[in-house]
Coordinates of N, CA, C and O in Angstrom, one line a residue:
A150 N -6.9 27.1 -15.0 CA -7.3 26.1 -14.1 C -6.1 25.5 -13.3 O -5.0 25.4 -13.8
N151 N -6.3 25.2 -12.0 CA -5.3 24.7 -11.2 C -5.7 23.3 -10.7 O -6.5 23.3 -9.7
F152 N -5.2 22.3 -11.3 CA -5.7 20.9 -11.0 C -5.6 20.6 -9.5 O -6.5 20.1 -8.9
A153 N -4.5 20.9 -8.9 CA -4.2 20.6 -7.5 C -5.2 21.3 -6.5 O -5.5 20.8 -5.5
E154 N -5.7 22.5 -7.0 CA -6.6 23.2 -6.2 C -8.1 22.8 -6.4 O -8.9 22.9 -5.5
E155 N -8.3 22.3 -7.6 CA -9.7 22.0 -8.0 C -10.1 20.6 -7.9 O -11.3 20.2 -7.9
C156 N -9.1 19.7 -7.9 CA -9.3 18.2 -7.9 C -8.5 17.7 -6.7 O -7.3 17.7 -6.7
K157 N -9.2 17.1 -5.7 CA -8.6 16.6 -4.5 C -9.0 15.2 -4.2 O -10.1 14.7 -4.6
V158 N -8.1 14.4 -3.6 CA -8.4 13.1 -3.1 C -8.4 13.1 -1.6 O -7.5 13.6 -0.9
W159 N -9.5 12.5 -1.0 CA -9.7 12.5 0.4 C -9.8 11.1 0.9 O -10.2 10.2 0.2
V160 N -9.6 10.9 2.2 CA -9.8 9.6 2.9 C -10.5 9.9 4.2 O -10.3 10.8 4.9
S161 N -11.4 8.9 4.5 CA -12.2 9.0 5.8 C -12.2 7.6 6.4 O -12.3 6.6 5.7
T162 N -12.3 7.6 7.7 CA -12.4 6.4 8.5 C -13.8 6.3 9.2 O -14.1 5.3 9.8
D163 N -14.5 7.4 9.1 CA -15.8 7.5 9.9 C -17.0 7.8 9.0 O -18.0 8.3 9.5
Y164 N -16.9 7.7 7.7 CA -18.0 8.0 6.8 C -19.2 7.0 7.1 O -19.0 5.8 7.2
A165 N -20.4 7.6 7.2 CA -21.5 6.7 7.5 C -22.7 7.2 6.7 O -23.9 7.2 7.1
G166 N -22.5 7.6 5.4 CA -23.6 7.9 4.5 C -23.8 9.4 4.3 O -24.5 9.8 3.4
D167 N -23.1 10.3 5.0 CA -23.2 11.7 4.9 C -21.8 12.3 4.8 O -21.1 12.3 5.8
V168 N -21.4 12.8 3.6 CA -20.1 13.3 3.5 C -19.8 14.5 4.3 O -18.6 14.9 4.6
T169 N -20.8 15.2 4.8 CA -20.6 16.4 5.6 C -20.6 16.1 7.1 O -20.3 17.0 7.9
A170 N -20.9 14.9 7.5 CA -20.9 14.5 8.9 C -19.8 13.6 9.3 O -19.9 12.8 10.2
C171 N -18.7 13.6 8.6 CA -17.5 12.8 8.9 C -16.3 13.6 8.7 O -16.3 14.7 8.3
T172 N -15.2 12.9 9.1 CA -13.9 13.6 9.0 C -13.2 13.1 7.7 O -13.1 11.9 7.5
W173 N -12.6 14.1 7.0 CA -11.9 13.8 5.7 C -10.5 14.4 5.9 O -10.3 15.5 6.3
T174 N -9.5 13.6 5.4 CA -8.1 14.0 5.4 C -7.7 14.0 3.9 O -7.8 13.0 3.2
Q175 N -7.1 15.1 3.5 CA -6.7 15.2 2.1 C -5.4 14.4 1.9 O -4.4 14.5 2.7
L176 N -5.3 13.6 0.8 CA -4.1 12.9 0.5 C -3.3 13.8 -0.4 O -3.8 14.3 -1.4
P177 N -2.0 14.0 -0.1 CA -1.2 14.9 -0.9 C -0.8 14.3 -2.3 O -0.6 13.1 -2.3
Y178 N -0.7 15.1 -3.3 CA -0.2 14.6 -4.5 C 1.4 14.5 -4.4 O 2.0 15.2 -3.6
L179 N 1.9 13.6 -5.1 CA 3.4 13.4 -5.1 C 4.0 14.6 -5.9 O 3.4 15.3 -6.7
T180 N 5.3 14.8 -5.6 CA 6.0 15.8 -6.3 C 7.0 15.2 -7.2 O 7.5 14.1 -7.0
N181 N 7.3 15.9 -8.3 CA 8.3 15.4 -9.3 C 9.7 15.8 -8.8 O 9.8 16.5 -7.8
E182 N 10.7 15.4 -9.5 CA 12.1 15.7 -9.1 C 12.4 17.2 -9.0 O 13.2 17.6 -8.2
D183 N 11.7 17.9 -9.9 CA 11.9 19.4 -9.9 C 11.1 20.1 -8.8 O 11.1 21.3 -8.7
G184 N 10.3 19.4 -8.0 CA 9.5 20.0 -6.9 C 8.1 20.3 -7.3 O 7.3 20.6 -6.4
S185 N 7.8 20.2 -8.6 CA 6.4 20.5 -9.0 C 5.5 19.3 -8.6 O 5.9 18.2 -8.5
L186 N 4.2 19.6 -8.5 CA 3.3 18.5 -8.2 C 3.1 17.6 -9.4 O 3.0 18.1 -10.5
N187 N 2.9 16.3 -9.1 CA 2.7 15.4 -10.2 C 1.2 15.3 -10.5 O 0.4 14.5 -10.1
V188 N 0.7 16.4 -11.2 CA -0.7 16.5 -11.7 C -0.7 16.9 -13.1 O 0.2 17.4 -13.7
P189 N -1.8 16.6 -13.8 CA -1.9 17.0 -15.2 C -1.9 18.5 -15.4 O -2.3 19.2 -14.4
D190 N -1.5 19.0 -16.5 CA -1.5 20.5 -16.7 C -2.9 21.0 -17.1 O -3.0 22.2 -17.2
G191 N -3.8 20.1 -17.3 CA -5.2 20.6 -17.6 C -5.5 20.9 -19.1 O -6.6 21.3 -19.4
S192 N -4.5 20.6 -20.0 CA -4.7 20.9 -21.4 C -4.8 19.7 -22.2 O -4.8 19.8 -23.5
S193 N -4.9 18.5 -21.6 CA -4.9 17.3 -22.4 C -5.8 16.2 -21.8 O -6.1 16.3 -20.6
W194 N -6.3 15.3 -22.6 CA -7.1 14.2 -22.1 C -6.3 12.9 -22.0 O -6.8 11.9 -21.7
T195 N -5.0 13.1 -22.0 CA -4.1 11.9 -21.9 C -4.1 11.5 -20.4 O -3.9 12.4 -19.5
F196 N -4.2 10.2 -20.1 CA -4.2 9.8 -18.7 C -2.8 10.0 -18.2 O -1.8 9.8 -18.9
Q197 N -2.7 10.4 -16.9 CA -1.4 10.5 -16.2 C -1.4 9.7 -14.9 O -2.4 9.9 -14.1
S198 N -0.4 9.0 -14.7 CA -0.3 8.2 -13.4 C -0.1 9.1 -12.3 O 0.7 10.0 -12.3
S199 N -0.8 8.9 -11.2 CA -0.6 9.7 -10.0 C 0.5 9.2 -9.2 O 1.0 9.9 -8.3
G200 N 1.0 8.0 -9.5 CA 2.0 7.4 -8.6 C 1.4 6.8 -7.4 O 0.1 6.8 -7.3
E201 N 2.1 6.4 -6.5 CA 1.6 5.7 -5.3 C 1.3 6.8 -4.2 O 2.1 7.5 -3.8
M202 N 0.0 6.9 -3.9 CA -0.5 7.8 -2.8 C -0.6 6.9 -1.6 O -1.4 6.0 -1.5
L203 N 0.3 7.0 -0.6 CA 0.4 6.1 0.5 C -0.7 6.2 1.5 O -1.1 7.3 1.9
L204 N -1.2 5.1 1.9 CA -2.3 5.0 2.9 C -1.8 4.3 4.2 O -2.6 3.7 4.9
T205 N -0.5 4.4 4.4 CA 0.1 3.6 5.6 C -0.5 4.1 6.9 O -0.5 3.3 7.9
D206 N -1.0 5.3 7.0 CA -1.7 5.7 8.3 C -3.0 5.0 8.5 O -3.6 5.1 9.6
Y207 N -3.5 4.2 7.6 CA -4.8 3.6 7.7 C -4.8 2.1 7.6 O -5.8 1.5 7.4
I208 N -3.6 1.5 7.9 CA -3.5 0.0 7.8 C -4.4 -0.5 8.9 O -4.5 0.0 10.0
D209 N -5.1 -1.6 8.6 CA -6.0 -2.3 9.4 C -7.2 -1.5 9.8 O -7.9 -1.8 10.8
Q210 N -7.6 -0.5 9.0 CA -8.8 0.3 9.2 C -9.7 0.2 8.0 O -9.2 0.1 6.9
K211 N -10.9 0.3 8.1 CA -11.9 0.4 7.0 C -11.9 1.9 6.6 O -12.0 2.8 7.4
I212 N -11.6 2.2 5.3 CA -11.6 3.5 4.8 C -12.5 3.8 3.6 O -12.9 2.8 3.0
W213 N -12.8 5.0 3.4 CA -13.5 5.5 2.2 C -12.6 6.5 1.5 O -12.0 7.3 2.2
I214 N -12.5 6.4 0.2 CA -11.7 7.3 -0.6 C -12.7 8.2 -1.4 O -13.6 7.7 -2.1
G215 N -12.5 9.5 -1.3 CA -13.4 10.5 -2.0 C -12.6 11.3 -3.0 O -11.5 11.7 -2.8
F216 N -13.2 11.5 -4.1 CA -12.6 12.3 -5.2 C -13.5 13.5 -5.4 O -14.7 13.4 -5.7
Q217 N -12.9 14.7 -5.2 CA -13.7 15.9 -5.2 C -13.2 16.8 -6.4 O -12.0 16.9 -6.6
Y218 N -14.1 17.5 -7.0 CA -13.7 18.5 -8.0 C -14.6 19.7 -7.7 O -15.7 19.6 -7.2
T219 N -14.0 20.9 -8.0 CA -14.7 22.2 -7.8 C -15.1 22.8 -9.1 O -14.3 22.8 -10.0
S220 N -16.2 23.4 -9.1 CA -16.7 24.1 -10.3 C -17.3 25.4 -9.9 O -17.7 25.6 -8.7
S221 N -17.5 26.3 -10.8 CA -18.2 27.6 -10.6 C -19.1 27.9 -11.8 O -19.1 27.1 -12.8
D222 N -19.7 29.1 -11.8 CA -20.5 29.5 -13.0 C -19.6 29.7 -14.2 O -20.1 29.7 -15.3
V223 N -18.3 29.9 -14.0 CA -17.4 30.3 -15.1 C -16.6 29.1 -15.6 O -16.4 29.0 -16.8
A224 N -16.2 28.2 -14.7 CA -15.4 27.0 -15.2 C -15.8 25.8 -14.3 O -16.3 25.9 -13.2
S225 N -15.5 24.6 -14.9 CA -15.7 23.4 -14.2 C -14.6 22.4 -14.3 O -14.2 22.1 -15.4
A226 N -13.9 22.1 -13.2 CA -12.9 21.1 -13.2 C -13.5 19.7 -13.5 O -14.6 19.5 -13.1
T227 N -12.7 18.9 -14.1 CA -13.2 17.5 -14.3 C -12.0 16.6 -14.3 O -10.8 17.0 -14.6
W228 N -12.2 15.3 -14.1 CA -11.2 14.3 -14.2 C -11.8 13.0 -14.4 O -13.0 12.8 -14.1
E229 N -11.0 12.1 -15.0 CA -11.4 10.7 -15.2 C -10.4 9.9 -14.4 O -9.2 10.1 -14.4
I230 N -11.0 8.8 -13.8 CA -10.1 8.0 -13.0 C -10.1 6.6 -13.6 O -11.2 6.1 -14.0
K231 N -8.9 6.1 -13.9 CA -8.8 4.8 -14.5 C -7.9 3.9 -13.7 O -6.8 4.4 -13.3
N232 N -8.2 2.7 -13.5 CA -7.4 1.7 -12.9 C -6.9 2.1 -11.5 O -5.8 2.1 -11.2
L233 N -7.9 2.4 -10.6 CA -7.6 2.6 -9.2 C -7.2 1.3 -8.6 O -8.0 0.3 -8.7
L234 N -6.1 1.2 -7.9 CA -5.6 0.0 -7.3 C -5.2 0.3 -5.9 O -4.4 1.2 -5.6
V235 N -5.8 -0.4 -4.9 CA -5.4 -0.2 -3.5 C -4.8 -1.6 -3.1 O -5.4 -2.6 -3.2
H236 N -3.6 -1.6 -2.7 CA -2.9 -2.8 -2.3 C -1.9 -2.5 -1.2 O -1.4 -1.4 -1.0
E237 N -1.5 -3.6 -0.5 CA -0.4 -3.5 0.5 C 0.9 -3.8 -0.2 O 1.1 -4.7 -1.0
I238 N 1.8 -2.9 0.1 CA 3.2 -3.0 -0.5 C 3.9 -4.1 0.4 O 4.0 -4.0 1.6
E239 N 4.5 -5.1 -0.3 CA 5.2 -6.1 0.4 C 6.6 -5.6 0.6 O 7.3 -5.1 -0.2
E240 N 7.0 -5.8 1.9 CA 8.4 -5.4 2.2 C 9.4 -6.5 1.9 O 9.0 -7.7 2.0
E241 N 10.5 -6.1 1.4 CA 11.5 -7.1 1.1 C 12.1 -7.7 2.3 O 12.4 -7.0 3.3
N242 N 12.4 -9.0 2.4 CA 13.0 -9.6 3.5 C 14.5 -9.5 3.3 O 15.1 -10.2 2.5
T243 N 15.1 -8.7 4.1 CA 16.6 -8.5 3.9 C 17.4 -9.2 5.0 O 18.6 -9.0 5.1
E244 N 16.7 -9.9 5.9 CA 17.4 -10.5 7.0 C 18.4 -11.6 6.6 O 19.5 -11.6 7.1
N245 N 18.1 -12.3 5.6 CA 19.0 -13.4 5.1 C 19.7 -13.0 3.8 O 20.4 -13.9 3.3
A246 N 19.6 -11.8 3.4 CA 20.4 -11.4 2.2 C 21.8 -11.2 2.6 O 22.2 -10.8 3.6
E247 N 22.6 -11.6 1.6 CA 24.1 -11.5 1.8 C 24.7 -10.6 0.8 O 24.3 -10.4 -0.2

């Protein structure tokens, strides 16, 4: 199983009730220091943090986030999502720093 191929995170700004009638953009997984994708290896039920998946292209827009998994007659990808948090990152004020 290849987690990055079978489990994807998408974002849409024009979803209106039909997932096939809107535009979806895939959010990329983060990479580790060694260049590998920050995804589970598929052999454990231990939760793994995805890290921050940036949504800066969507500031001040209403968005929908979609979680997709792929399956076949032979295998079925699955995932569990825990503690999804969407928030604005506060920038540090460095103007008055000395």
